[in-house]
Coordinates of C-alpha atoms and ligand atoms in Angstrom, one line a residue:
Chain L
X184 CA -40.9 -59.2 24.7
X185 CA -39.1 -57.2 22.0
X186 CA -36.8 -54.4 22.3
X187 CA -36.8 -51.3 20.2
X188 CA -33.7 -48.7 19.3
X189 CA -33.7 -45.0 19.2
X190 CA -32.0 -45.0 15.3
X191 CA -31.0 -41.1 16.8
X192 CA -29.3 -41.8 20.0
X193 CA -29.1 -45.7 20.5
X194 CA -31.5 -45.4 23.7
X195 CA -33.4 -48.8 23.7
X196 CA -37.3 -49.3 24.5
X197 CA -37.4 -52.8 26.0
X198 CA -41.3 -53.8 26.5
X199 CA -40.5 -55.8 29.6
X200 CA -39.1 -52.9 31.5
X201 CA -41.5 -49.9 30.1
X202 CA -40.3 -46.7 31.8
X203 CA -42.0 -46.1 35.0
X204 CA -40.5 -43.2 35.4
X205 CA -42.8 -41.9 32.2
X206 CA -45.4 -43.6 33.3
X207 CA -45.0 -46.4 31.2
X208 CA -45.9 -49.8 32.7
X209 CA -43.4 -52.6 32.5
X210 CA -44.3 -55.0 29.4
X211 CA -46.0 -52.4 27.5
X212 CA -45.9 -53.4 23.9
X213 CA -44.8 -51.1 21.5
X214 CA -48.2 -51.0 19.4
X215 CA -49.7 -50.3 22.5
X216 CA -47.6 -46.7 23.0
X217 CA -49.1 -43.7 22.3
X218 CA -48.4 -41.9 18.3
X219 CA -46.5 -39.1 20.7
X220 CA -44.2 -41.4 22.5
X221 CA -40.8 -39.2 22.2
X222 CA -37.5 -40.9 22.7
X223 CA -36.9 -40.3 26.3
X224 CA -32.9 -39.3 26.1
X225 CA -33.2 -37.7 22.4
X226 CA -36.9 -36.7 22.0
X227 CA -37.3 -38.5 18.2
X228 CA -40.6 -39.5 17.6
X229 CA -41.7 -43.3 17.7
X230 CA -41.1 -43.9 13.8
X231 CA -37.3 -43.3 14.3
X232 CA -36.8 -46.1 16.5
X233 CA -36.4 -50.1 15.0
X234 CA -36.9 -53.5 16.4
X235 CA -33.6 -54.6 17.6
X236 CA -32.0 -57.9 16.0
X237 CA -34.0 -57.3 12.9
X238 CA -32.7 -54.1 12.0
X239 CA -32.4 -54.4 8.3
X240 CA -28.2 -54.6 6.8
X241 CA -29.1 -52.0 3.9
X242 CA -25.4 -52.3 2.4
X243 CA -26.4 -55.5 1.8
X244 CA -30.1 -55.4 0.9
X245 CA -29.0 -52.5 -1.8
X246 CA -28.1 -53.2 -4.9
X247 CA -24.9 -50.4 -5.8
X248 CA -24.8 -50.8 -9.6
X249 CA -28.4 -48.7 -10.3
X250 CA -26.6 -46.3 -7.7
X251 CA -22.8 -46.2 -9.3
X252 CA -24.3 -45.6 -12.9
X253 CA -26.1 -42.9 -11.1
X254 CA -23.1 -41.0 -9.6
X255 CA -20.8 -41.3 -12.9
X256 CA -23.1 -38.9 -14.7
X257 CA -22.1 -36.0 -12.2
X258 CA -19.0 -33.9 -13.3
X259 CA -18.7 -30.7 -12.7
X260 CA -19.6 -29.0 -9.1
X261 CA -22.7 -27.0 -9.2
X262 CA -23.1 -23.3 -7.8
X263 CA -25.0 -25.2 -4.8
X264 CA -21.8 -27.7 -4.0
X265 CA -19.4 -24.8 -4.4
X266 CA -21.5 -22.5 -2.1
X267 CA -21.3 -25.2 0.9
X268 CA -18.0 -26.0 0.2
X269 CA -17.0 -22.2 0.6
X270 CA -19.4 -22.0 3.5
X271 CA -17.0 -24.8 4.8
X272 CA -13.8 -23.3 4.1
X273 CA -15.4 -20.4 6.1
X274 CA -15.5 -22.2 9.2
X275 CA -11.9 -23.6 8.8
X276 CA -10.6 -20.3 8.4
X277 CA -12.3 -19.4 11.5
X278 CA -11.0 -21.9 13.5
X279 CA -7.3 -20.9 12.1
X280 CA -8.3 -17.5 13.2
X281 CA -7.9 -16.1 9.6
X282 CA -10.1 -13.7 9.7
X283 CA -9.7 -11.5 6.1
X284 CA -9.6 -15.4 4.4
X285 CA -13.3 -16.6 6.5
X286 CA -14.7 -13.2 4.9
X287 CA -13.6 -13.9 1.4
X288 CA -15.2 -17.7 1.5
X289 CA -18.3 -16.4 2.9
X290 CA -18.2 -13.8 0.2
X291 CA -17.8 -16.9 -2.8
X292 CA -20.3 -18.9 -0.6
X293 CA -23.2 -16.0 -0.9
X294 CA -22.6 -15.5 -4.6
X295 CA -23.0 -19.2 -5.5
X296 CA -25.7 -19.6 -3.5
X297 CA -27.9 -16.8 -5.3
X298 CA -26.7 -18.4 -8.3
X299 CA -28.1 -22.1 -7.0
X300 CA -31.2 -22.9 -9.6
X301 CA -34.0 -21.8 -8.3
X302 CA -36.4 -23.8 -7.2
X303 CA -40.2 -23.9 -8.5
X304 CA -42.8 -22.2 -6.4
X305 CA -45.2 -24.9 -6.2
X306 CA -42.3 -26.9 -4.0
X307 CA -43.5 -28.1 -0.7
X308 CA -42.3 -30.0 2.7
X309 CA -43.4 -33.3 0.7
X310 CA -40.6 -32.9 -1.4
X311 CA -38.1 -33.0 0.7
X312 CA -39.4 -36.0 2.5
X313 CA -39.2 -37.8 -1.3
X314 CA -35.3 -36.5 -1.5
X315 CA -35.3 -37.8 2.1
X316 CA -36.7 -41.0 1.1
X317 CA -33.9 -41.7 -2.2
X318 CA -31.1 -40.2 0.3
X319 CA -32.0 -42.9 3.1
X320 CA -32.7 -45.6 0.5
X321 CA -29.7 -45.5 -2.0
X322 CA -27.0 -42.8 -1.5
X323 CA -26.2 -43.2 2.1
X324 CA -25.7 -47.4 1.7
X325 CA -23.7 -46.4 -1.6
X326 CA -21.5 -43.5 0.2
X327 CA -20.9 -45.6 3.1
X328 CA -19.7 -48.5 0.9
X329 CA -17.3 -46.5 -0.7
X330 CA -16.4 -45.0 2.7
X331 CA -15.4 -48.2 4.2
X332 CA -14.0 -49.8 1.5
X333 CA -11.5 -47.2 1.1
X334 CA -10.9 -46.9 5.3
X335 CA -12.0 -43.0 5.0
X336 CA -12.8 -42.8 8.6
X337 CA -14.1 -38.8 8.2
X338 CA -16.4 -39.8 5.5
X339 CA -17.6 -42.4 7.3
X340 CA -18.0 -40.1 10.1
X341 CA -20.0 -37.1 8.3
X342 CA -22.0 -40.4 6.7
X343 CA -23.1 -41.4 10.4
X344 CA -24.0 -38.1 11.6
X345 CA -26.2 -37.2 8.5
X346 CA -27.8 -40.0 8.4
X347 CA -28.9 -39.7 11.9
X348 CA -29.8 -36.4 11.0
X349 CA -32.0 -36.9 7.8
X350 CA -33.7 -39.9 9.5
X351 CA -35.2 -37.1 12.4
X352 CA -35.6 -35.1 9.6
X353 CA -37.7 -37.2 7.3
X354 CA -39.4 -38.1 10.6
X355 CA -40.4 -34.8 11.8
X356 CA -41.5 -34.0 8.2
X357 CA -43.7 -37.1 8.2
X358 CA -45.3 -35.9 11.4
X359 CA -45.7 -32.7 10.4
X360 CA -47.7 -33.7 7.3
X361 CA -50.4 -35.4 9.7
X362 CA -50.2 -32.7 12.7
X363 CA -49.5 -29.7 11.1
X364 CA -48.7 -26.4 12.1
X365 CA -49.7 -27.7 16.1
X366 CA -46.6 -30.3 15.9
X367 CA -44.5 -26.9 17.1
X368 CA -47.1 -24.1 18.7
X369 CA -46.3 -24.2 22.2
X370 CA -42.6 -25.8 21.9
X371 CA -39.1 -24.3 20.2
X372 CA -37.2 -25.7 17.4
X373 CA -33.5 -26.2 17.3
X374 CA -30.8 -27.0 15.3
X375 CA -27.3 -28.4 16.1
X376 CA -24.5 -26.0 14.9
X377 CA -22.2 -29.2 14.1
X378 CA -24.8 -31.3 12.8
X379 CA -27.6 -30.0 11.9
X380 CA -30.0 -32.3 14.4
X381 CA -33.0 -30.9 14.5
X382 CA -34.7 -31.1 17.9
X383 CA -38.0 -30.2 19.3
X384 CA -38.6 -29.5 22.8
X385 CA -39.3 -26.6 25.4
X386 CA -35.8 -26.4 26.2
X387 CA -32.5 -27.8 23.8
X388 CA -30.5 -31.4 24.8
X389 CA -27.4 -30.7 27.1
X390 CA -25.0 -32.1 24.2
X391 CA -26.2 -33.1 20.8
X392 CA -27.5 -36.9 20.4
X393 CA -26.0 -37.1 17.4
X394 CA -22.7 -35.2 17.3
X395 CA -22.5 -34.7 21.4
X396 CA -21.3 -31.2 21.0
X397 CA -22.7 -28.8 24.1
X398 CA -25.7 -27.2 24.1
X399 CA -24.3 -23.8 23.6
X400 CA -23.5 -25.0 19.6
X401 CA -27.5 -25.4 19.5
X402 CA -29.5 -22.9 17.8
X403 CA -32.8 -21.9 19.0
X404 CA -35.0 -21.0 15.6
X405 CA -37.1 -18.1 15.7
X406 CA -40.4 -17.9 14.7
X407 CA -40.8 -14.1 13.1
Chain V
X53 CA 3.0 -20.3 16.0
X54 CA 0.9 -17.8 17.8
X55 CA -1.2 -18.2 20.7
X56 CA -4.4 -18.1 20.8
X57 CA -7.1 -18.2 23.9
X58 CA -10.1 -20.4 23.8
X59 CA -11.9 -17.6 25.7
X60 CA -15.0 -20.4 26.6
X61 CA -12.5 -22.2 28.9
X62 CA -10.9 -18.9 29.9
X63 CA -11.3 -19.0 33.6
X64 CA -10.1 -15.2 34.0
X65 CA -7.0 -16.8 36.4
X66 CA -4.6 -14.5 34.7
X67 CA -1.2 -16.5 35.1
X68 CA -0.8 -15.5 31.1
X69 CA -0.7 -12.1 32.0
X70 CA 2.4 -12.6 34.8
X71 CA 4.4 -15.2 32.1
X72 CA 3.9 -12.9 28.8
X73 CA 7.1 -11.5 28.6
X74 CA 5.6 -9.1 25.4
X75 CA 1.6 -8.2 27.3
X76 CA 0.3 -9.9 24.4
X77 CA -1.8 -11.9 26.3
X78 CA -3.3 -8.5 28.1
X79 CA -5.8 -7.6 25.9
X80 CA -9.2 -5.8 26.7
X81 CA -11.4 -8.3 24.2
X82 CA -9.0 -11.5 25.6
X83 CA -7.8 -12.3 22.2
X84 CA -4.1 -12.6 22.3
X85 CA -2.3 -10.0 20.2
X86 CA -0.3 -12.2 17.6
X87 CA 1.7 -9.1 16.4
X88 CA 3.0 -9.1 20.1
X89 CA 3.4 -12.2 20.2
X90 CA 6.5 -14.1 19.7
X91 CA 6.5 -17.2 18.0
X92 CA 7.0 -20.8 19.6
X93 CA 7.4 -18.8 23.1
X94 CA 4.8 -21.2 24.5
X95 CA 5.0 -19.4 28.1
X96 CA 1.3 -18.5 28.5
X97 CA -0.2 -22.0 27.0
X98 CA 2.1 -24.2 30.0
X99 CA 1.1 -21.2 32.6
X100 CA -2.7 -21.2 31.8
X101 CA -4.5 -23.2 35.0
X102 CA -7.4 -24.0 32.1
X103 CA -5.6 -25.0 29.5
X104 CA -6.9 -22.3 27.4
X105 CA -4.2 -21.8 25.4
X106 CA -3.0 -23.2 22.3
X107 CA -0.6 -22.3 19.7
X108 CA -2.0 -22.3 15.8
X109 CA -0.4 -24.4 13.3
X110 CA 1.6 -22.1 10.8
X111 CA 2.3 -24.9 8.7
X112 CA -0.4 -27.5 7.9
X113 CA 0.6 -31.5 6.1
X114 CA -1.0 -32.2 2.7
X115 CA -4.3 -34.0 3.4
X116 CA -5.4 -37.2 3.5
X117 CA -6.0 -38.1 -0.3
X118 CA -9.3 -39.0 -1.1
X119 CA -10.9 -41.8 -3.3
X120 CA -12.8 -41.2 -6.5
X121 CA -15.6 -43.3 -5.3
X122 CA -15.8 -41.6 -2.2
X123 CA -16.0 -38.3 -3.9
X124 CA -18.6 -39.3 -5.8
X125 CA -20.9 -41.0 -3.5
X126 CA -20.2 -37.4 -1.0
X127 CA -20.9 -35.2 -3.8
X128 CA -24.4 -36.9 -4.5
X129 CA -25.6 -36.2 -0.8
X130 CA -23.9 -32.7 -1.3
X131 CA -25.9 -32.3 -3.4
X132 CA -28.8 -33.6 -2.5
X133 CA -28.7 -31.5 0.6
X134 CA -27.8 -28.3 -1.0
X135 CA -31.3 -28.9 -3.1
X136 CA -33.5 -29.7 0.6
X137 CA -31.9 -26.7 1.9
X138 CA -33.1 -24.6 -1.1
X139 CA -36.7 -26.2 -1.2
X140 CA -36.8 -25.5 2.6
X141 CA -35.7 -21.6 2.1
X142 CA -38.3 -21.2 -0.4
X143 CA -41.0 -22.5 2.0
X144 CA -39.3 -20.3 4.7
X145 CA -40.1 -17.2 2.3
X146 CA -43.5 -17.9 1.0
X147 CA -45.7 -20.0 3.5
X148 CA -48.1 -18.1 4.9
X149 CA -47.7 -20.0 8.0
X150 CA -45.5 -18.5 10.6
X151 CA -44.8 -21.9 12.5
X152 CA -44.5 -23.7 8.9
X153 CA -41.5 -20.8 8.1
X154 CA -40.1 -21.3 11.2
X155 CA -40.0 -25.3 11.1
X156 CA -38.6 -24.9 7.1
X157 CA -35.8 -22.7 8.7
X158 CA -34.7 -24.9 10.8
X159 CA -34.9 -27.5 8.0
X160 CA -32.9 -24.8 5.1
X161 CA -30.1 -25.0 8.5
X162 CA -29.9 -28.2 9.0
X163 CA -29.1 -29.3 6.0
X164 CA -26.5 -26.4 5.3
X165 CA -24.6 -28.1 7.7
X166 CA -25.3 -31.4 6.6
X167 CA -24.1 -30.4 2.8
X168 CA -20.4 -28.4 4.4
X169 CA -20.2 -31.5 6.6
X170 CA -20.5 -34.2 4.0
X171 CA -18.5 -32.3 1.4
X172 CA -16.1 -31.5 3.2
X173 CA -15.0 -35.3 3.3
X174 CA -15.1 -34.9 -0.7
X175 CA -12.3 -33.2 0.1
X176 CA -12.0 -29.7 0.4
X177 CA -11.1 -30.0 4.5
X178 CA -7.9 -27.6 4.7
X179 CA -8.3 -24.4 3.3
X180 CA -4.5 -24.2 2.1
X181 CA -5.1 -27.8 0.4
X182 CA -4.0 -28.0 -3.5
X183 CA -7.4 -28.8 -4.2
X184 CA -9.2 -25.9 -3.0
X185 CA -6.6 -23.1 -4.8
X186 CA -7.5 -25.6 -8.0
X187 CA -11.0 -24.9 -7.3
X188 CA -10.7 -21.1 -6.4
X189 CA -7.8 -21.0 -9.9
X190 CA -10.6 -22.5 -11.9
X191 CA -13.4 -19.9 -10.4
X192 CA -11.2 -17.0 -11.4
X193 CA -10.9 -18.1 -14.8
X194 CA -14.3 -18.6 -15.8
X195 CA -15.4 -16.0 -13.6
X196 CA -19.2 -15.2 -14.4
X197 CA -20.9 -12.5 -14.1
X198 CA -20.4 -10.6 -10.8
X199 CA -18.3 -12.9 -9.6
X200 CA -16.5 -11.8 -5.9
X201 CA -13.1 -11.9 -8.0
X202 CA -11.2 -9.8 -5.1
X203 CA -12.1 -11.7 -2.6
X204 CA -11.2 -15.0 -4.8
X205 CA -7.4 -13.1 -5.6
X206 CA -7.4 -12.4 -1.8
X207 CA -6.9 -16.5 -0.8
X208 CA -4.9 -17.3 -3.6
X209 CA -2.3 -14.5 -1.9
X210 CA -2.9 -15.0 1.7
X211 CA -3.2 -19.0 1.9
X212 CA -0.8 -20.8 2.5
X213 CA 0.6 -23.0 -0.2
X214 CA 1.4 -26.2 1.6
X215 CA 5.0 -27.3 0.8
X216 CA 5.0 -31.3 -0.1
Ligands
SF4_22 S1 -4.0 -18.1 32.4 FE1 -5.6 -19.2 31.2 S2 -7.4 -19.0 32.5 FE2 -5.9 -17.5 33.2 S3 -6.5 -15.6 32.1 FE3 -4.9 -16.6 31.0 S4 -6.0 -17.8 29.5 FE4 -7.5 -17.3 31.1
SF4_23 S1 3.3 -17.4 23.5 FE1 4.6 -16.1 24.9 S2 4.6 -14.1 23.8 FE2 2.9 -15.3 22.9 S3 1.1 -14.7 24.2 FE3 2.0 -16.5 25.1 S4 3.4 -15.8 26.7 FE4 2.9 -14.1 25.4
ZN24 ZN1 -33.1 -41.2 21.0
ZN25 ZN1 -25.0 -32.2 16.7

């Protein structure tokens, strides 16, 4: 009997027990559970969860030098990094209460973001699953290298949290492409303030599973 | 050091109002007058049964310097974020699909947050950091076209410099 983890929330699926509860009989096997089998604590779909003691060390299974050849050719900031980075600021001035200061960074962070290059009309979902794809395969083993090597415990903590967050991502996405447009007609979407978790469900998770803010930093997304 | 009121964990006990020796805590919106208030006075913050009080920093430490290589690495993600969440806008304007707009929204969102999170750790944390004035110094200079320059000359004079 094997033992599978939520890569989300860290909830574990151990065949031997099934949940009851979800009327999942003990020593169900994990091929044997349906396509729409939801993380019971976090509600990530099946492909986001891995078979515990072979969960593959990808700082180790990476090669970095590809990936540092890669990073040196980026100098200056672009109009996109600039625009989150004010967008940031933003938010710290809010939280200092400056008030006249959070205006003017919001005011930077909208200009640079109209000046971001446009992207081609053709572009679709599956494009952001391929971005997904190099994100989760290189740049998060390379960042969190360099994170840990140099003890920078915030990186490493932004590095956790988006990784968790790009993995439901790329997850949903991949659903989406099979289900379509009925992944989401009769539920809600949501997105964590803090994080940027995406959930689906009828209702939002009491905290985040990923950042464990409260529910009342989630964001219910409309559909207009 | 004004106070400020975290009016979430406000429990509406009023003790601030009795030990505010200036009524600065007595406002009709429940944020705290800071030109009442007097600095370092601390009397509401110890009163408060909810410990909704706290006093703001006036003075903020430089930050914690950050590596090359972790800049790097950040900025790539940064980046990489800033381009999903541009691809995912786009889809949010033209699909034709309502539900497809709406789950490209949430997407364009996500990953706004993602991009502020991660480079923030580059390190542009503290608004009154050297490192940010560089990099609103710099904007000013090459200003392009349009550019928000006011609102750029605005934080150079109001931050803080941070004394090292
Ligand atoms: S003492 Fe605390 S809980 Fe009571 S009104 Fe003042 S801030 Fe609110
Ligand atoms: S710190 Fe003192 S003066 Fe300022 S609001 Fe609190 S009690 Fe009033
Ligand atoms: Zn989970
Ligand atoms: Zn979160």
């Amino acid at each position: 009997m094997r033992k599978f983890k939520c890569s989300i929330c860290g909830y574990v699926y151990d065949e031997a027990a099934g949940i009851p509860e979800k009327g999942i009989a003990p020593e169900t096997k994990w091929e044997n559970l349906s396509d729409k089998f939801i993380c019971p604590t976090c509600t990530a779909p099946k492909m986001a969860f891995q078979l515990l003691n072979e969960a593959p060390d990808q700082t180790t299974v990476l090669s970095t030098d590809n990936s540092n050849k890669f990073i040196e050719t980026i100098a200056e900031l672009s109009a996109g990094e600039i625009s989150a980075i004010c967008s940031s600021l933003a938010k710290g001035c809010e939280k200092q209460r400056l008030t006249e200061e959070m205006d003017s960074f919001k005011k930077l962070a909208d200009y640079f973001k109209i000046k971001t290059t446009p992207i081609q009309q053709n572009t679709t979902l599956h494009d952001i699953i391929k971005m997904l794809e190099k994100d989760l395969n290189q740049s998060f083993s390379v960042a969190n290298k360099a994170a840990k090597a140099n003890a920078d415990r915030g990186a490493q903590r932004s590095l956790m949290w988006s990784e968790k967050v790009s993995t439901m991502t790329k997850s949903l996405l991949e659903r989406f492409t099979k289900e379509g447009d009925l992944m989401l007609k009769n539920t809600n979407v949501y997105v964590c303030d803090i994080c940027g978790l995406i959930t689906i469900g009828d209702t939002p998770p009491d905290v985040c599973p990923v950042c464990k803010v409260p529910n009342f930093k989630i964001t219910k997304i409309e559909r207009d | 050091m004004p106070a400020y009121r975290n009016v979430r964990l406000c429990g509406k006990d009023c003790l601030c109002l009795y030990v505010c020796p200036t009524g600065a805590t007595d406002t009709e919106n429940s944020i705290i007058d800071v030109a009442k208030c007097i600095p370092g006075c601390m009397a509401c913050v110890d009163a408060c049964p909810s410990s909704a009080i706290s006093m703001l920093p006036d003075k903020y430490p430089p930050p914690q310097i950050k590596m090359d290589t972790v800049i790097m690495a950040q900025r790539v993600l940064g980046q990489s974020k800033v381009q999903q969440e541009k691809i995912a806008e786009t889809i949010a304007t033209l699909s034709d699909s309502p539900v497809t707009r709406q789950f490209a929204k949430a997407i364009a969102k996500s990953n706004r947050c993602m991009a502020e999170d991660i480079l923030r750790e580059a390190g542009y944390m503290l608004p009154q950091s050297t490192k940010v004035r560089k990099l609103i110094e710099i904007l000013i200079e090459n200003a392009p076209a349009g550019f928000p320059k006011d609102a750029a000359e605005l934080l150079l004079n109001k931050l803080q410099k941070i004394v090292v």
